[in-house]
Short mmCIF file of C-alpha atoms in Angstrom, two decimals:
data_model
loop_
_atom_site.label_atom_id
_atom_site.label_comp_id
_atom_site.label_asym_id
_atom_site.label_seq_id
_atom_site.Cartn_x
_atom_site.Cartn_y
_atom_site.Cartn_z
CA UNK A 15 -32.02 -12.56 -10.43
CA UNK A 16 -29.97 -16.01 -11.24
CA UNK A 17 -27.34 -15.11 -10.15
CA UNK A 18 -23.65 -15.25 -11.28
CA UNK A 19 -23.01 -18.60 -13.56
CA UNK A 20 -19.73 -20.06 -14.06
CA UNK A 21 -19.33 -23.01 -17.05
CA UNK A 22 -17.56 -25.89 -16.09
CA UNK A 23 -17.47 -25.93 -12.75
CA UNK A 24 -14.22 -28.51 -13.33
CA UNK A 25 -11.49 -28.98 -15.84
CA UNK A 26 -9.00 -31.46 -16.04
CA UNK A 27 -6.34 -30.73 -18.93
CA UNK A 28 -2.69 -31.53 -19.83
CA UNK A 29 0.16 -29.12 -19.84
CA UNK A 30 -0.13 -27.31 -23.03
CA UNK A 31 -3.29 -27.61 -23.80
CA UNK A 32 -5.89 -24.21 -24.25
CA UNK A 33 -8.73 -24.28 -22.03
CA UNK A 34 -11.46 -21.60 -22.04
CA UNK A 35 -14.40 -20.84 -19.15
CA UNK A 36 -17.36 -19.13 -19.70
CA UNK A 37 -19.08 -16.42 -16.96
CA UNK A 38 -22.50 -15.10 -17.37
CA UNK A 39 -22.85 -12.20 -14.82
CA UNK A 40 -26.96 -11.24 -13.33
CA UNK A 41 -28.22 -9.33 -16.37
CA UNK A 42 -28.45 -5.59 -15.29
CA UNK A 43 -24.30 -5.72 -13.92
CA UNK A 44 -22.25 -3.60 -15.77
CA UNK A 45 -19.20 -4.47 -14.14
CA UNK A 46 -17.49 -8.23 -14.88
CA UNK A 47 -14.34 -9.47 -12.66
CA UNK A 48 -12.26 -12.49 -13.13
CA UNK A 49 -10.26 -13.81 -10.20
CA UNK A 50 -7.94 -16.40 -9.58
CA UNK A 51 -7.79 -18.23 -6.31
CA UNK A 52 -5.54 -21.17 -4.62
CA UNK A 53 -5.61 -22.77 -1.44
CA UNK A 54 -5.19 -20.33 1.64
CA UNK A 55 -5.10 -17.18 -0.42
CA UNK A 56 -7.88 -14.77 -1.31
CA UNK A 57 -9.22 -13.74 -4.62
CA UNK A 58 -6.31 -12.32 -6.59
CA UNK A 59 -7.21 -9.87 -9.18
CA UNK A 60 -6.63 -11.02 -12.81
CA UNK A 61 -8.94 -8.27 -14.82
CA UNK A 62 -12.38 -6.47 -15.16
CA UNK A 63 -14.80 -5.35 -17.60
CA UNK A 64 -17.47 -1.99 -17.51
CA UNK A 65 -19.70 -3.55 -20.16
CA UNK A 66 -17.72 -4.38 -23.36
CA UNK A 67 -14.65 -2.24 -22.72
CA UNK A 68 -11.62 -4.55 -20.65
CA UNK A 69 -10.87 -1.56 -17.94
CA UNK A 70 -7.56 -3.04 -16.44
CA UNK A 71 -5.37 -6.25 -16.24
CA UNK A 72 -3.45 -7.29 -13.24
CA UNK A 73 0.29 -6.96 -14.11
CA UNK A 74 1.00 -10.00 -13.24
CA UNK A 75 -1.55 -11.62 -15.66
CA UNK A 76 0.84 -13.72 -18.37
CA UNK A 77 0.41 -13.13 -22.22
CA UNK A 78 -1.07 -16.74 -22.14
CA UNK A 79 -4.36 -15.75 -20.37
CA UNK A 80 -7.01 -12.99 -22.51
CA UNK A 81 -10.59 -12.15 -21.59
CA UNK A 82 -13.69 -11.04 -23.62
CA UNK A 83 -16.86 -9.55 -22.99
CA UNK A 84 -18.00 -9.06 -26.42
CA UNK A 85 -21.71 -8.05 -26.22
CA UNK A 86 -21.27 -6.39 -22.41
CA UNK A 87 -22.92 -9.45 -20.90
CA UNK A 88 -21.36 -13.08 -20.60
CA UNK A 89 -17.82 -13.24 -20.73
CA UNK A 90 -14.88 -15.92 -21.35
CA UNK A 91 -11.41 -16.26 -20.31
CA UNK A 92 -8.96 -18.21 -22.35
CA UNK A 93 -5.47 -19.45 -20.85
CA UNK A 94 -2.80 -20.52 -24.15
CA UNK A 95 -0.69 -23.38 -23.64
CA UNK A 96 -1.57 -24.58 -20.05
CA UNK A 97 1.00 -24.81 -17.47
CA UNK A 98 0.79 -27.04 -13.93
CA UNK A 99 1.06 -23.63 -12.01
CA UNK A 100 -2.12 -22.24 -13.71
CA UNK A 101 -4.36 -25.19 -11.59
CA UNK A 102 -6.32 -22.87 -9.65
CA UNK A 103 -10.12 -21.67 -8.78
CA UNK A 104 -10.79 -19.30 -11.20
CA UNK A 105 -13.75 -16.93 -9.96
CA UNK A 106 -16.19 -14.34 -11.87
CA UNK A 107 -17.65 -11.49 -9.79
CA UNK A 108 -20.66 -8.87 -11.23
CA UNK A 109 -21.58 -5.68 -9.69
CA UNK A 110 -23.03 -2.47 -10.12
CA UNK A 111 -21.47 -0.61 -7.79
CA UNK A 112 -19.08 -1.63 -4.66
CA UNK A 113 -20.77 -5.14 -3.87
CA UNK A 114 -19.17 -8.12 -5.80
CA UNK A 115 -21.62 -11.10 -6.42
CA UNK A 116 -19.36 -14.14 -7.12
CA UNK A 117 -19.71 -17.12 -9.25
CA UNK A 118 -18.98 -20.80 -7.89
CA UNK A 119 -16.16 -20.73 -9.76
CA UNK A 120 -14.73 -22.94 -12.04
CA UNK A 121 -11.75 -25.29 -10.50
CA UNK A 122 -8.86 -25.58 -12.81
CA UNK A 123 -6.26 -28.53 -12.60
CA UNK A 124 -3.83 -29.04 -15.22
CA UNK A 125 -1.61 -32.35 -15.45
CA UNK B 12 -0.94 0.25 -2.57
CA UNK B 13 -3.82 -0.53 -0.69
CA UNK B 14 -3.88 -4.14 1.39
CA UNK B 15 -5.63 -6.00 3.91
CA UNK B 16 -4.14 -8.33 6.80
CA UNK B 17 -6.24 -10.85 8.54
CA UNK B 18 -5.15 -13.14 11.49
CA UNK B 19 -4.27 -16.28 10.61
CA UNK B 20 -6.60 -19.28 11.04
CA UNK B 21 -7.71 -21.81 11.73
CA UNK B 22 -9.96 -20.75 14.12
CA UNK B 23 -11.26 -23.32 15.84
CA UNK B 24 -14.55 -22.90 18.68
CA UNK B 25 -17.15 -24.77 20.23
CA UNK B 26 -20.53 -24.23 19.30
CA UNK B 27 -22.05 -21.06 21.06
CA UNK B 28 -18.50 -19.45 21.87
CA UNK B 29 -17.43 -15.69 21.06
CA UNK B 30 -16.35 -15.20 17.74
CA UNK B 31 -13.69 -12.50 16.55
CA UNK B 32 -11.84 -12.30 13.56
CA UNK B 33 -8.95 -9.19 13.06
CA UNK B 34 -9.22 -7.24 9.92
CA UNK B 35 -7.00 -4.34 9.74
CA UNK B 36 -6.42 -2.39 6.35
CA UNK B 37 -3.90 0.52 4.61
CA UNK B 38 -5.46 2.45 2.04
CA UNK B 39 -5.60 6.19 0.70
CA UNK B 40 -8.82 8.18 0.85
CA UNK B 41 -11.80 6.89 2.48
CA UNK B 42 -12.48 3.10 1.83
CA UNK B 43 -15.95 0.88 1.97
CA UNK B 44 -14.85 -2.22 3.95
CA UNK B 45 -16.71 -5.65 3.13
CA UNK B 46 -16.65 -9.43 4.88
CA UNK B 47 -17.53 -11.88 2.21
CA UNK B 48 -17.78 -15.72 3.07
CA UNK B 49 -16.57 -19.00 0.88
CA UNK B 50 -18.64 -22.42 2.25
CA UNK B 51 -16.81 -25.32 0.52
CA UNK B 52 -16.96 -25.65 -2.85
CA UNK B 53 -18.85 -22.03 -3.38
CA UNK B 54 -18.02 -18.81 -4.43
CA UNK B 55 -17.81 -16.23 -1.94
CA UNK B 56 -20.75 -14.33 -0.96
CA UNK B 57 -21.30 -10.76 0.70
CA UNK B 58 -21.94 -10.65 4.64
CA UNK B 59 -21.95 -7.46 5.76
CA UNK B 60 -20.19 -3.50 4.64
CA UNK B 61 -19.83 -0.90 5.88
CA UNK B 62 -19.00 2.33 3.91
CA UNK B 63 -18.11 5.30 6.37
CA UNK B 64 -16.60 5.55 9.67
CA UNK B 65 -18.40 5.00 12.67
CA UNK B 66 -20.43 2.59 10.47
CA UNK B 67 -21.78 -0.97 11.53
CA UNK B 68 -22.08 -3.80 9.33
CA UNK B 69 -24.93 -6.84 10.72
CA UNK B 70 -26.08 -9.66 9.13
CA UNK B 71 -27.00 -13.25 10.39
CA UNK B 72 -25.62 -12.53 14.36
CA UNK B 73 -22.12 -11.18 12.70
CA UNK B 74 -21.42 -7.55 12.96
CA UNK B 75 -18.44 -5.30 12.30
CA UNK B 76 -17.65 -1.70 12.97
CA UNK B 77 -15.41 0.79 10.68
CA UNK B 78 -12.97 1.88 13.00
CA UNK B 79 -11.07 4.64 10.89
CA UNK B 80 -9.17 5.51 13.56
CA UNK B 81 -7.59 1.79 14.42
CA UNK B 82 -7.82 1.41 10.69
CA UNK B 83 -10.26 -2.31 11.51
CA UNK B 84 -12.83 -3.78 10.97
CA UNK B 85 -12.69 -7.08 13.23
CA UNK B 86 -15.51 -9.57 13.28
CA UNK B 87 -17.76 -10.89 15.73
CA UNK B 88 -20.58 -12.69 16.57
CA UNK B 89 -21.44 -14.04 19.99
CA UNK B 90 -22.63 -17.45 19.29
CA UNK B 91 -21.62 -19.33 16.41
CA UNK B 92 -23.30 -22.21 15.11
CA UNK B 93 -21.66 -25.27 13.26
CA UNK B 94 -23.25 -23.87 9.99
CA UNK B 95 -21.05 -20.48 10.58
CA UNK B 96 -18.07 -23.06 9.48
CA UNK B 97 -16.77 -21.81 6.44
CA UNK B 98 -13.70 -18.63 5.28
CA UNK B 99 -14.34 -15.39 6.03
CA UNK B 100 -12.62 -12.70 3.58
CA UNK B 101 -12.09 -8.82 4.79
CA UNK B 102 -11.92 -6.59 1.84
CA UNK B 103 -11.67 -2.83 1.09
CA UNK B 104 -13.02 -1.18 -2.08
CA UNK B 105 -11.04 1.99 -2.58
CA UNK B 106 -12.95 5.64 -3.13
CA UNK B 107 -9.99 6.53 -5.62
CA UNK B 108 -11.70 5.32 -8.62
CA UNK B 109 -10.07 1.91 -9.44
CA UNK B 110 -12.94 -0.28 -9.11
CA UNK B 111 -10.79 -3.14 -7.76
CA UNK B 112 -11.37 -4.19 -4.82
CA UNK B 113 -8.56 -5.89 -2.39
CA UNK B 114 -9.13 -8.68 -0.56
CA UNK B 115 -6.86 -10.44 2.80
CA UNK B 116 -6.07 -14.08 2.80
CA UNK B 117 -9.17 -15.08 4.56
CA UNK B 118 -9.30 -17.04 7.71
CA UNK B 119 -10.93 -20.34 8.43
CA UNK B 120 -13.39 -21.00 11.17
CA UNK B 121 -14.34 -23.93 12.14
CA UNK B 122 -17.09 -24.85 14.75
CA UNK B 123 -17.20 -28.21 16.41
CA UNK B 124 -20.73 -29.40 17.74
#
């Protein structure tokens, strides 16, 4: 058990620019969770995978931001045309069944 | 919907004082309630759960009871340590299927030697 893996930990973009983070969840997880999370708040909910199948998507997630889990095991999330209110931590959680095992997270600031 | 409501930090103590932190939740059905904690620069990671009423969550000197009837799950540990400094999370994970879980704002403790 590695654990959860998040690639980059940091990116640094301009406004308008794509940007696209990778999560690798602990192998046997069917379950994949991305998260979004700034200052003072708690992890808000932007949408989960059960293996290769994308389950839900928070409402609130923009057009700009899609998610893939193509094989049922790592998975990327891709935000379209940057904007300075998208600088955030972005976190990926695994489980199997209730427990969430997080990711460091990969910290998001766009110029 | 379902939501969580945490006191609001900072919290700040002295090494070796009384720790409590108020979680309170709504949800329908019958919830498992978790504390999860962020150190700086980490993701979060579990602490305790608790899955059924009556229930007590321990781990590392923290504990936490499911009160159904209060609808809480407060925090507490009797003697922190500089090391406990860090965000602690309260979150529920609904028994009506959705998988999502929902988490409060956090609160931030901080010990001081």
């Amino acid at each position: 058990d590695t654990g959860v893996s998040q690639n980059p930990r940091h990116k640094i973009t301009k406004r308008g620019q794509n940007v696209t983070f990778r999560c690798d969840p602990i192998s046997e997880h069917n379950r994949l969770y991305w998260y979004r999370q700034t200052l003072g708040q708690g992890p808000e909910f932007l949408t989960y995978f059960q293996n290769e199948a994308q389950l839900e998507k928070s409402r609130l997630l923009s057009d700009r931001f899609s998610a893939e889990r193509p094989k049922g095991s790592f998975s990327t999330l891709e935000i379209q045309r940057t904007e300075q209110g998208d600088s955030a931590m972005y976190l990926c959680a695994s489980s199997v069944e209730e427990t969430q095992y997080f990711g460091p997270g990969t910290r998001l600031l766009v110029l | 919907g379902d939501s969580v409501t945490q006191m609001e930090g900072p919290v700040t103590l002295s090494e070796e004082a009384c720790l409590t932190i108020n979680c309170t939740y709504t949800a329908t059905g019958y919830p498992s309630l978790f504390w999860y904690v962020q150190y700086p620069g980490e993701g979060l990671q579990l602490l305790l759960k608790a899955t059924k009423a009556d229930d007590k969550g321990s781990n590392k000197g923290f504990e936490a009871t499911y009160r159904k009837e209060t609808t809480s799950f407060h925090l507490e540990k009797g003697s922190v340590q500089v090391s406990d400094s860090a965000v602690y999370f309260c979150a529920l994970f609904s028994s009506g299927g959705s998988y999502i879980p929902t988490f409060g704002r956090g609160t931030s403790l901080i010990v001081h030697p």
